mmCIF file of C-alpha atoms and ligand atoms in Angstrom:
data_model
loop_
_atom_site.group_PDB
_atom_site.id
_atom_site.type_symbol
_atom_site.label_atom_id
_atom_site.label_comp_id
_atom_site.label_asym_id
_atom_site.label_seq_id
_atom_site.Cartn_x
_atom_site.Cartn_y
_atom_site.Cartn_z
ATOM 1 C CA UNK A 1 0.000 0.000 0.000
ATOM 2 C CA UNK A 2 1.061 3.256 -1.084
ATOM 3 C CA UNK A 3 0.851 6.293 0.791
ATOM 4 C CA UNK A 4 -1.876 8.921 -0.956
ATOM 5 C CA UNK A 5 -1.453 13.001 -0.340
ATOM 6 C CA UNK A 6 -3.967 15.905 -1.249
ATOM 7 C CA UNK A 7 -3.131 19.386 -2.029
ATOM 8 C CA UNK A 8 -5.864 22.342 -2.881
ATOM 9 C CA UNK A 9 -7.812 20.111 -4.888
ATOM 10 C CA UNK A 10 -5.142 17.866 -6.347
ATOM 11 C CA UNK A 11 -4.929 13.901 -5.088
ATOM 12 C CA UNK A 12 -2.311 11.700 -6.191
ATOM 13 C CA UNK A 13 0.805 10.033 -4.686
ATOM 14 C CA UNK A 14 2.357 11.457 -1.962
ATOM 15 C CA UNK A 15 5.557 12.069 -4.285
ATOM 16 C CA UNK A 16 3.501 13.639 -7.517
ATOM 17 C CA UNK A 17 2.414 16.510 -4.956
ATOM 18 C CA UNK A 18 4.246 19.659 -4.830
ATOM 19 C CA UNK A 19 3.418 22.430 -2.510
ATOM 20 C CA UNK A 20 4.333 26.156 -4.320
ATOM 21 C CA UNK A 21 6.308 28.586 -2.270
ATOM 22 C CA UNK A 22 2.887 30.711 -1.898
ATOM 23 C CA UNK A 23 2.637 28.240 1.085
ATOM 24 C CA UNK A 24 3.494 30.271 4.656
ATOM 25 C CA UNK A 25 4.444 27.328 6.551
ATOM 26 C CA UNK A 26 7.565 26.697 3.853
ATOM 27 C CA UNK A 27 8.920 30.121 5.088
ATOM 28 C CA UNK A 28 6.908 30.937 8.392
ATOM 29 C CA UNK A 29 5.682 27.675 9.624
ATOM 30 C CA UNK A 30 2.082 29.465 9.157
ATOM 31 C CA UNK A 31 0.063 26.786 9.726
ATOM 32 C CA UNK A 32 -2.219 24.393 11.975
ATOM 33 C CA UNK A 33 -2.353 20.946 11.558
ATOM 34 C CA UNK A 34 -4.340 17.601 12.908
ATOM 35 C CA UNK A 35 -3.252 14.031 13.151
ATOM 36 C CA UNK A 36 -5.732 10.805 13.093
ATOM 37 C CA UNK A 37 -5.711 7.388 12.355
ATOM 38 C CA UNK A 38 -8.488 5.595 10.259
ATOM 39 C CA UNK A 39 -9.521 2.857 8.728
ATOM 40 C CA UNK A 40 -11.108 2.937 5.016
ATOM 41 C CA UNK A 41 -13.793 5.746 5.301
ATOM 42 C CA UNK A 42 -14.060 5.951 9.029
ATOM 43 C CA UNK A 43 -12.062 8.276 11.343
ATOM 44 C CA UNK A 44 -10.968 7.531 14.917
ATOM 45 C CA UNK A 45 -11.970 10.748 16.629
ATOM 46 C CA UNK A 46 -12.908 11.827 13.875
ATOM 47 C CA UNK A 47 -15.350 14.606 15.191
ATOM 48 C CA UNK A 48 -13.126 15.536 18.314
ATOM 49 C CA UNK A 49 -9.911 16.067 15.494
ATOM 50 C CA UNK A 50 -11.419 18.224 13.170
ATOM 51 C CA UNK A 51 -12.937 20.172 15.762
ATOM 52 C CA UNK A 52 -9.912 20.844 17.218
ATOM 53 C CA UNK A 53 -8.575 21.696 13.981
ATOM 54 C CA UNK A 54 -11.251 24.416 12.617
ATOM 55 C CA UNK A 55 -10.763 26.203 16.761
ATOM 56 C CA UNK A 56 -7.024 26.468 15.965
ATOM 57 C CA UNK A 57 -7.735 28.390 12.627
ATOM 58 C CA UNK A 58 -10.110 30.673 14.156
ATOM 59 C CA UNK A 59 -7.574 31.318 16.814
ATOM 60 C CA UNK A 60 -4.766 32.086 14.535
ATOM 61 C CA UNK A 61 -7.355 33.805 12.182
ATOM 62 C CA UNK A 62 -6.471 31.760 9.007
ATOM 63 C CA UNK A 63 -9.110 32.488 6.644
ATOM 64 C CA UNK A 64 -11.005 29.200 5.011
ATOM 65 C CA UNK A 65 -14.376 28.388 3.940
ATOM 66 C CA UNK A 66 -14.803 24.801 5.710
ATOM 67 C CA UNK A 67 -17.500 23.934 7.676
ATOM 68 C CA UNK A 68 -16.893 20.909 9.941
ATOM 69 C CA UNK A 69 -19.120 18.673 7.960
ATOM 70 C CA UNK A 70 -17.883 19.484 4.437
ATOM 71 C CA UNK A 71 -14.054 18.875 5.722
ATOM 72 C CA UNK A 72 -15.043 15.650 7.400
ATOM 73 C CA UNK A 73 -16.787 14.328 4.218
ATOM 74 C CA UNK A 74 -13.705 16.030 2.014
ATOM 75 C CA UNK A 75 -10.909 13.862 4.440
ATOM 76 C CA UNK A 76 -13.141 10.846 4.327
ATOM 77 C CA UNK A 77 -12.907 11.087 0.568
ATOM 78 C CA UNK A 78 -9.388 11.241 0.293
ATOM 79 C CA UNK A 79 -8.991 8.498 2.861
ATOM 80 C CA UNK A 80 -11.563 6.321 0.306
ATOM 81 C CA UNK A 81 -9.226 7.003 -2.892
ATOM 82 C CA UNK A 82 -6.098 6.414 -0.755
ATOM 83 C CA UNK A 83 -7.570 2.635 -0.922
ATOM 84 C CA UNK A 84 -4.967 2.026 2.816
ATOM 85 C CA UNK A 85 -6.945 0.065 4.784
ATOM 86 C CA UNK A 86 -5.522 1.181 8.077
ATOM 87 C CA UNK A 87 -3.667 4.724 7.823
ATOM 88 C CA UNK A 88 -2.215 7.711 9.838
ATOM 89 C CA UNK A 89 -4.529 10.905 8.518
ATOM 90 C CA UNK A 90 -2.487 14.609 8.824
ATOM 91 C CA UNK A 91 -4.271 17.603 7.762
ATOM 92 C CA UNK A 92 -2.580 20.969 7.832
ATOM 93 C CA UNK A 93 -4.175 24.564 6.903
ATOM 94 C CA UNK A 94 -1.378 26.712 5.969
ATOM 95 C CA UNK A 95 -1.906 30.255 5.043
ATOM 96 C CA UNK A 96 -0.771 31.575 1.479
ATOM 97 C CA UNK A 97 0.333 34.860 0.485
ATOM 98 C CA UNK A 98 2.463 35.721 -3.226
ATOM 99 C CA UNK A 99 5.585 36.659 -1.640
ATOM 100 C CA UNK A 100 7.598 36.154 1.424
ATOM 101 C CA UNK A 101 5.891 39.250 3.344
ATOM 102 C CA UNK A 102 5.699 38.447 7.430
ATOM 103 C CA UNK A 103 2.374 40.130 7.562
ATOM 104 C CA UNK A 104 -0.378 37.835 6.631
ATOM 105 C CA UNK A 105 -3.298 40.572 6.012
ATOM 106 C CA UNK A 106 -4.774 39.474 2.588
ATOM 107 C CA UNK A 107 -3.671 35.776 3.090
ATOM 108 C CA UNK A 108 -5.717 32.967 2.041
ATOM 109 C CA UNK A 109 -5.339 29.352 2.940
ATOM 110 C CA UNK A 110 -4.205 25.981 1.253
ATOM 111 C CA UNK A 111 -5.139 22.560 2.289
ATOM 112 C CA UNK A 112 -2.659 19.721 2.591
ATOM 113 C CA UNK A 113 -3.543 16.146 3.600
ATOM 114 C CA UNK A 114 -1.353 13.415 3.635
ATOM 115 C CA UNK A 115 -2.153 9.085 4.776
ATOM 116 C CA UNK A 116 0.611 6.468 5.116
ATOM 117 C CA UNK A 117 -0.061 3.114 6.651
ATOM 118 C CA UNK A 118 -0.076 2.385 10.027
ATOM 119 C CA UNK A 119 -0.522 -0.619 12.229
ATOM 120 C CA UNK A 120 -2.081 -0.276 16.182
ATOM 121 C CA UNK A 121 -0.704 -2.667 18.150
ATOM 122 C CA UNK A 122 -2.348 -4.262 21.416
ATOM 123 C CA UNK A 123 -0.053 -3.791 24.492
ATOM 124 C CA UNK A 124 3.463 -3.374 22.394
ATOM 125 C CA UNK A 125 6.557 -2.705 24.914
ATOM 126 C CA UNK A 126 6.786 -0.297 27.346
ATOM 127 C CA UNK A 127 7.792 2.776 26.350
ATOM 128 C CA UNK A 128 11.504 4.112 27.505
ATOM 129 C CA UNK A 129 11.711 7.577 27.754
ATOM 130 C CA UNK A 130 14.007 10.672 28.285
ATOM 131 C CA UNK A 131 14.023 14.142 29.830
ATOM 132 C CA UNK A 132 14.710 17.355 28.044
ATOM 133 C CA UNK A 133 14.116 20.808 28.632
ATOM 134 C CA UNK A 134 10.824 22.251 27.975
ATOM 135 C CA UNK A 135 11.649 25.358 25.182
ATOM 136 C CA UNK A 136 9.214 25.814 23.284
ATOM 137 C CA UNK A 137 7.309 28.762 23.620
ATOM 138 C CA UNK A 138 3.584 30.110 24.413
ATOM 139 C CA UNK A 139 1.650 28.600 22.100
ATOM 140 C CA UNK A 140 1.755 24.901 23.225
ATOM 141 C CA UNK A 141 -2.160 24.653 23.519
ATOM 142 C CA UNK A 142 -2.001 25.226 19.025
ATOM 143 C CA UNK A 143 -1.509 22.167 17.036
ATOM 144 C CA UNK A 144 0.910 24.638 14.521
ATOM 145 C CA UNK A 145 3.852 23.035 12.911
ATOM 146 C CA UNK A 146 6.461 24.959 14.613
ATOM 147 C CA UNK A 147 8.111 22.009 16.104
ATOM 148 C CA UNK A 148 11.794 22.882 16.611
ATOM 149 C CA UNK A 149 12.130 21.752 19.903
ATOM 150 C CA UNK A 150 9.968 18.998 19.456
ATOM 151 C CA UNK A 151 11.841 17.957 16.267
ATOM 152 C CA UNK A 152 14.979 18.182 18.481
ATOM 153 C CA UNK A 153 14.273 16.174 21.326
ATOM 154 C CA UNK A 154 13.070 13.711 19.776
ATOM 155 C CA UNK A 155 16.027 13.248 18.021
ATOM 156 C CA UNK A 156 18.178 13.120 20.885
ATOM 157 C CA UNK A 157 15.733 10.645 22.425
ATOM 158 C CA UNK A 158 15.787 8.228 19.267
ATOM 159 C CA UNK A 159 19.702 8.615 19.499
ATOM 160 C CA UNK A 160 19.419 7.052 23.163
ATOM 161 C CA UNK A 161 17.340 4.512 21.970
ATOM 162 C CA UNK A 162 14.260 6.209 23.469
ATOM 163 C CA UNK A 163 10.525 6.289 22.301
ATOM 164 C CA UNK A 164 10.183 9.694 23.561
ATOM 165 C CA UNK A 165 11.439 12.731 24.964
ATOM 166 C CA UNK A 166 9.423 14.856 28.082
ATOM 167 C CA UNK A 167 9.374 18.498 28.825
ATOM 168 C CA UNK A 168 10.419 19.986 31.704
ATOM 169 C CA UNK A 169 10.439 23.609 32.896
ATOM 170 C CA UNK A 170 11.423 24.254 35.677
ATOM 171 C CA UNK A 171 11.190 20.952 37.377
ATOM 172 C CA UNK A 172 7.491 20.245 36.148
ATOM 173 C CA UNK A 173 6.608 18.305 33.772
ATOM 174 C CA UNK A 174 4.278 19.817 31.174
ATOM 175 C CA UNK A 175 4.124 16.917 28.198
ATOM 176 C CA UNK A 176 6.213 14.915 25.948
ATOM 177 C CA UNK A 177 7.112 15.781 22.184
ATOM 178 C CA UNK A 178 4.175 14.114 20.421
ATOM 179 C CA UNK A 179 2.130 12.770 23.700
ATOM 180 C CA UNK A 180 0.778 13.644 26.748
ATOM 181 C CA UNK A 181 1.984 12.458 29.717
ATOM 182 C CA UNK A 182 -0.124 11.459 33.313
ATOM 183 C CA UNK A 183 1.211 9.392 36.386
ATOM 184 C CA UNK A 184 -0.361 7.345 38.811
ATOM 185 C CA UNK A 185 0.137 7.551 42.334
ATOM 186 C CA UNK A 186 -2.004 5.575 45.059
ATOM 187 C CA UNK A 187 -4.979 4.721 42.471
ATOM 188 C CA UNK A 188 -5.561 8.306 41.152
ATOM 189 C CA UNK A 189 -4.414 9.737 38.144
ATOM 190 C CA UNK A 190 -2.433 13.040 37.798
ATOM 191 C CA UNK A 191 -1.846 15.093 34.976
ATOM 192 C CA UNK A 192 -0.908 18.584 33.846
ATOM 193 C CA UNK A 193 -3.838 20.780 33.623
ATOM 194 C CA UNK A 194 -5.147 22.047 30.347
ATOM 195 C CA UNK A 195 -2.925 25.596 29.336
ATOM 196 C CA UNK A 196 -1.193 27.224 27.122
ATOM 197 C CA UNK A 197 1.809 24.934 28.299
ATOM 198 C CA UNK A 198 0.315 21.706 26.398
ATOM 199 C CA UNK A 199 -1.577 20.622 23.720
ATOM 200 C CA UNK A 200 -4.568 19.418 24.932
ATOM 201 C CA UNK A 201 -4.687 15.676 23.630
ATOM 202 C CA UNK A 202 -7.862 14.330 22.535
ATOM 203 C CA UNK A 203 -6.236 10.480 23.602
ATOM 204 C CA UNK A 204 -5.682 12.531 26.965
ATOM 205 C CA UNK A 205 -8.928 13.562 27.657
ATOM 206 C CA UNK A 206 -10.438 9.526 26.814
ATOM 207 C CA UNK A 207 -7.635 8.806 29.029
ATOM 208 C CA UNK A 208 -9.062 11.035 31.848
ATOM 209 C CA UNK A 209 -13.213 9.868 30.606
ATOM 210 C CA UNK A 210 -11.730 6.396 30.939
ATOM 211 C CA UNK A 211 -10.701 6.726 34.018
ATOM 212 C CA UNK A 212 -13.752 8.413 35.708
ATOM 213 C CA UNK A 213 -15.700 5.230 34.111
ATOM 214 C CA UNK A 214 -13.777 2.508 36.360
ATOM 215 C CA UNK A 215 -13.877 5.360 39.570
ATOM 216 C CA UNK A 216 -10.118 6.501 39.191
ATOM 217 C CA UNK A 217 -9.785 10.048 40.739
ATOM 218 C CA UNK A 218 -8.474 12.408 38.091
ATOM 219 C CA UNK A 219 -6.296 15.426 39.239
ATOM 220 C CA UNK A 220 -5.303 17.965 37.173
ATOM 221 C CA UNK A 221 -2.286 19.670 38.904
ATOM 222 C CA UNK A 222 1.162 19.933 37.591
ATOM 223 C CA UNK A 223 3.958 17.501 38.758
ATOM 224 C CA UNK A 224 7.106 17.425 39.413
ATOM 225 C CA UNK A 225 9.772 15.440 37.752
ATOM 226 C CA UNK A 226 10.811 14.101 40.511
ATOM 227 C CA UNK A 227 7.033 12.968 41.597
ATOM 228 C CA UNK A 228 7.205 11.334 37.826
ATOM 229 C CA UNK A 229 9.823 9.525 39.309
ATOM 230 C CA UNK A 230 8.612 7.495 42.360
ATOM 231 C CA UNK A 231 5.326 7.530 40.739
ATOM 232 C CA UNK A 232 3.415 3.825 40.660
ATOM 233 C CA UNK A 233 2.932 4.018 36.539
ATOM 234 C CA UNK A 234 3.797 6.647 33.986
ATOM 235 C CA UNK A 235 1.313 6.841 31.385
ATOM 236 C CA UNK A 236 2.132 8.008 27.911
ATOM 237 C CA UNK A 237 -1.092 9.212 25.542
ATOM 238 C CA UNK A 238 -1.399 9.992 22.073
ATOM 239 C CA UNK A 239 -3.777 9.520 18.829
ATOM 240 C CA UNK A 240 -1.322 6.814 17.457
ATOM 241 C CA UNK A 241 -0.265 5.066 20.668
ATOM 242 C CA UNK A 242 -3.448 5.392 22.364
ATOM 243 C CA UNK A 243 -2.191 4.536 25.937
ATOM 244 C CA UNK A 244 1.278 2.995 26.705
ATOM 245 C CA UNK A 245 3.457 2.568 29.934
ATOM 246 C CA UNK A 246 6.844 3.921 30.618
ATOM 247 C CA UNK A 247 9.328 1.665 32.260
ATOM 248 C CA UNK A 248 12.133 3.664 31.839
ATOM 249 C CA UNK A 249 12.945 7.327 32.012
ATOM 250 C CA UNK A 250 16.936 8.367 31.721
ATOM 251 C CA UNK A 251 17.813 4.976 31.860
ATOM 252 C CA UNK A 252 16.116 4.448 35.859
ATOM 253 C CA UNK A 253 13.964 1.861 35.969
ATOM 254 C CA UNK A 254 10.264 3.759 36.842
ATOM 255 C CA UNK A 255 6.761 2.811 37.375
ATOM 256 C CA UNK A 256 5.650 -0.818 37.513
ATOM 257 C CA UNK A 257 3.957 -0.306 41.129
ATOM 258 C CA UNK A 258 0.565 -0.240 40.126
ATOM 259 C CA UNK A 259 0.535 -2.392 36.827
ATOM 260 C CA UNK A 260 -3.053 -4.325 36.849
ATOM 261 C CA UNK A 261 -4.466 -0.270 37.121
ATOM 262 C CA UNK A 262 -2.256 0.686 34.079
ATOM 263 C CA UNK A 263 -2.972 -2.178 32.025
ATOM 264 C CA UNK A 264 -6.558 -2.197 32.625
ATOM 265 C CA UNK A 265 -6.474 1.878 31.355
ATOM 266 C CA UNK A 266 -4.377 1.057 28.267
ATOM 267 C CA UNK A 267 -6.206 -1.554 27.303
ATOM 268 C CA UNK A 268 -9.768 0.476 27.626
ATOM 269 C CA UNK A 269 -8.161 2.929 25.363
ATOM 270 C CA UNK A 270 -6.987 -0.065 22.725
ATOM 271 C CA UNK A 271 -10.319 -1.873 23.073
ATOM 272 C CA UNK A 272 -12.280 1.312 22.292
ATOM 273 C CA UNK A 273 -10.194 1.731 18.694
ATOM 274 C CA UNK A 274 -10.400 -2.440 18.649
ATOM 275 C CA UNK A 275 -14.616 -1.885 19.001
ATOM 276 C CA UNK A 276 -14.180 1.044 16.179
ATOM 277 C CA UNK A 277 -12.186 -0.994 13.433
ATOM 278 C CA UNK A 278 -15.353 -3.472 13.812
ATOM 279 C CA UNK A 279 -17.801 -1.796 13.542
HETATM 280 N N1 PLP B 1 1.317 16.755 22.889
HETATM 281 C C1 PLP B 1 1.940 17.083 21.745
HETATM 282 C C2 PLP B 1 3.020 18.112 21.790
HETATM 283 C C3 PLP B 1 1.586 16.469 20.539
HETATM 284 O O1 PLP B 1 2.213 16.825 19.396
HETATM 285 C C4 PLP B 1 0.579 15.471 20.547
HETATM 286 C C5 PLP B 1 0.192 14.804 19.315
HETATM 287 O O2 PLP B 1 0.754 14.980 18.269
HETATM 288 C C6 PLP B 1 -0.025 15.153 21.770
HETATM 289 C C7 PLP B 1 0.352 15.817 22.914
HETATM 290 C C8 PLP B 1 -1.111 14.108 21.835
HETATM 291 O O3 PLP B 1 -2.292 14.621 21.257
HETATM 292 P P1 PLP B 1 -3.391 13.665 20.685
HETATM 293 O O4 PLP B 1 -3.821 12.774 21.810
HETATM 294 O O5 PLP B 1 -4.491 14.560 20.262
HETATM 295 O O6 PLP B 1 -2.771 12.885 19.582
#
């Protein structure tokens, strides 16, 4: 299976679409962007993604003329004609402008959607892990693709042998490069609180709905790195890994205390995308 892109319009193979230098996230990094998976023409999250999506372009005021309906049916189309039975969806909304101008009054918008293939696996290995400082700047809470630091430290965590790297500022612990992150400490769950400081995960928040379902406690506090520490599990969240321990975090052995809990809340997550590709 091949992987399938979409530009303004145009579908093809991901390698016979160009994007012109009009585009303001070649030059600027102008743009928003979502990340699902799928499966032929359904969506997981579909709704809660490209809701997400159209908020950050009204918050960034890039101009477009989707409503959340016509860009749901427009991705499930693409996903159709990509024919990948199982896929990783990205969508980005980039604004557009003729030349490279920092001011953005006048600017329209271009639509770029990309699907590769991608296989979800049921309770793969526990996820090892690093720490790195937390640089990124105020805009956390907007999916954009300004992901310098990001891009970085997950680098240096790959180099390590890692799965992924976690930001900390100033000894908390706000989220990891492409996930969320909670712990678990005497049966109740903690995690960073919804901010500018993180984006607010949509496989975070049916982390948090999963766990008010079985009577887990959720708190949403920062925590310390060194709380992450001695916690009893370290839970990592994200659209593509769902929910996945850490065993490892700068090569300490972490977590473990509390597994049955942590199993039992990864594998609601997996069971609920299991119960989707079903249905
Ligand atoms: N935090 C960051 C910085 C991310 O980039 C992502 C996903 O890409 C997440 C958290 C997890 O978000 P979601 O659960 O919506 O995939």
């Amino acid at each position: 299976m091949n992987s399938y892109a979409y530009y303004n319009g145009k579908f093809g193979k991901r390698e016979d679409i160009l994007i012109p230098l009009s585009d303001r996230s070649i030059f600027f990094g102008d743009s928003i962007y979502d990340a699902a998976i799928g499966s032929y023409d359904r969506i997981h999250w579909e709704s809660e993604h490209v809701e997400r999506f159209l908020s950050n372009a009204k918050r960034l005021g890039i101009k477009h003329t989707f409503t959340k309906n016509g860009l749901s049916d427009l991705l499930r189309e693409i996903a159709v004609k990509s024919m990948l039975e199982s896929y990783f969806l990205y969508f980005q909304l980039s604004r557009s402008t003729p030349n490279r101008v920092h001011s953005a009054v006048g600017a329209s918008s271009s639509l770029l959607v990309t699907l590769d293939p991608i296989k979800i696996e049921k309770s793969p290995h526990p996820l090892r892990l690093i720490t790195t400082e937390d640089l990124r700047y105020g805009y956390c809470d907007i999916k954009t693709v300004n992901l310098l630091p990001a891009v970085l430290s997950a680098t240096k965590a790959e180099v390590k042998g890692c799965d992924e790297a976690i930001f900390v500022k100033n000894e908390i612990v706000t989220e990891c490069t492409k996930s969320n992150i909670s712990i678990l400490i005497q049966g109740r769950i903690i995690t960073h609180p919804k901010s500018n400081r993180i984006l607010p995960g949509i496989a975070r928040e049916h982390l948090l709905a999963e766990c008010k379902s079985i009577g887990v406690e959720v708190i949403e506090r920062p925590f310390t790195k060194e709380e992450m520490m001695e916690a009893d599990e370290i839970l990592i969240t994200s659209t593509t890994k769902l929910c996945r321990r850490a065993d490892m975090i700068d090569g300490v052995s972490v977590g473990g205390k509390s597994p049955a809990l942590a199993d039992s809340l990864c594998n609601l997550m997996y069971e609920d995308f299991a119960n989707f590709c079903i249905k």
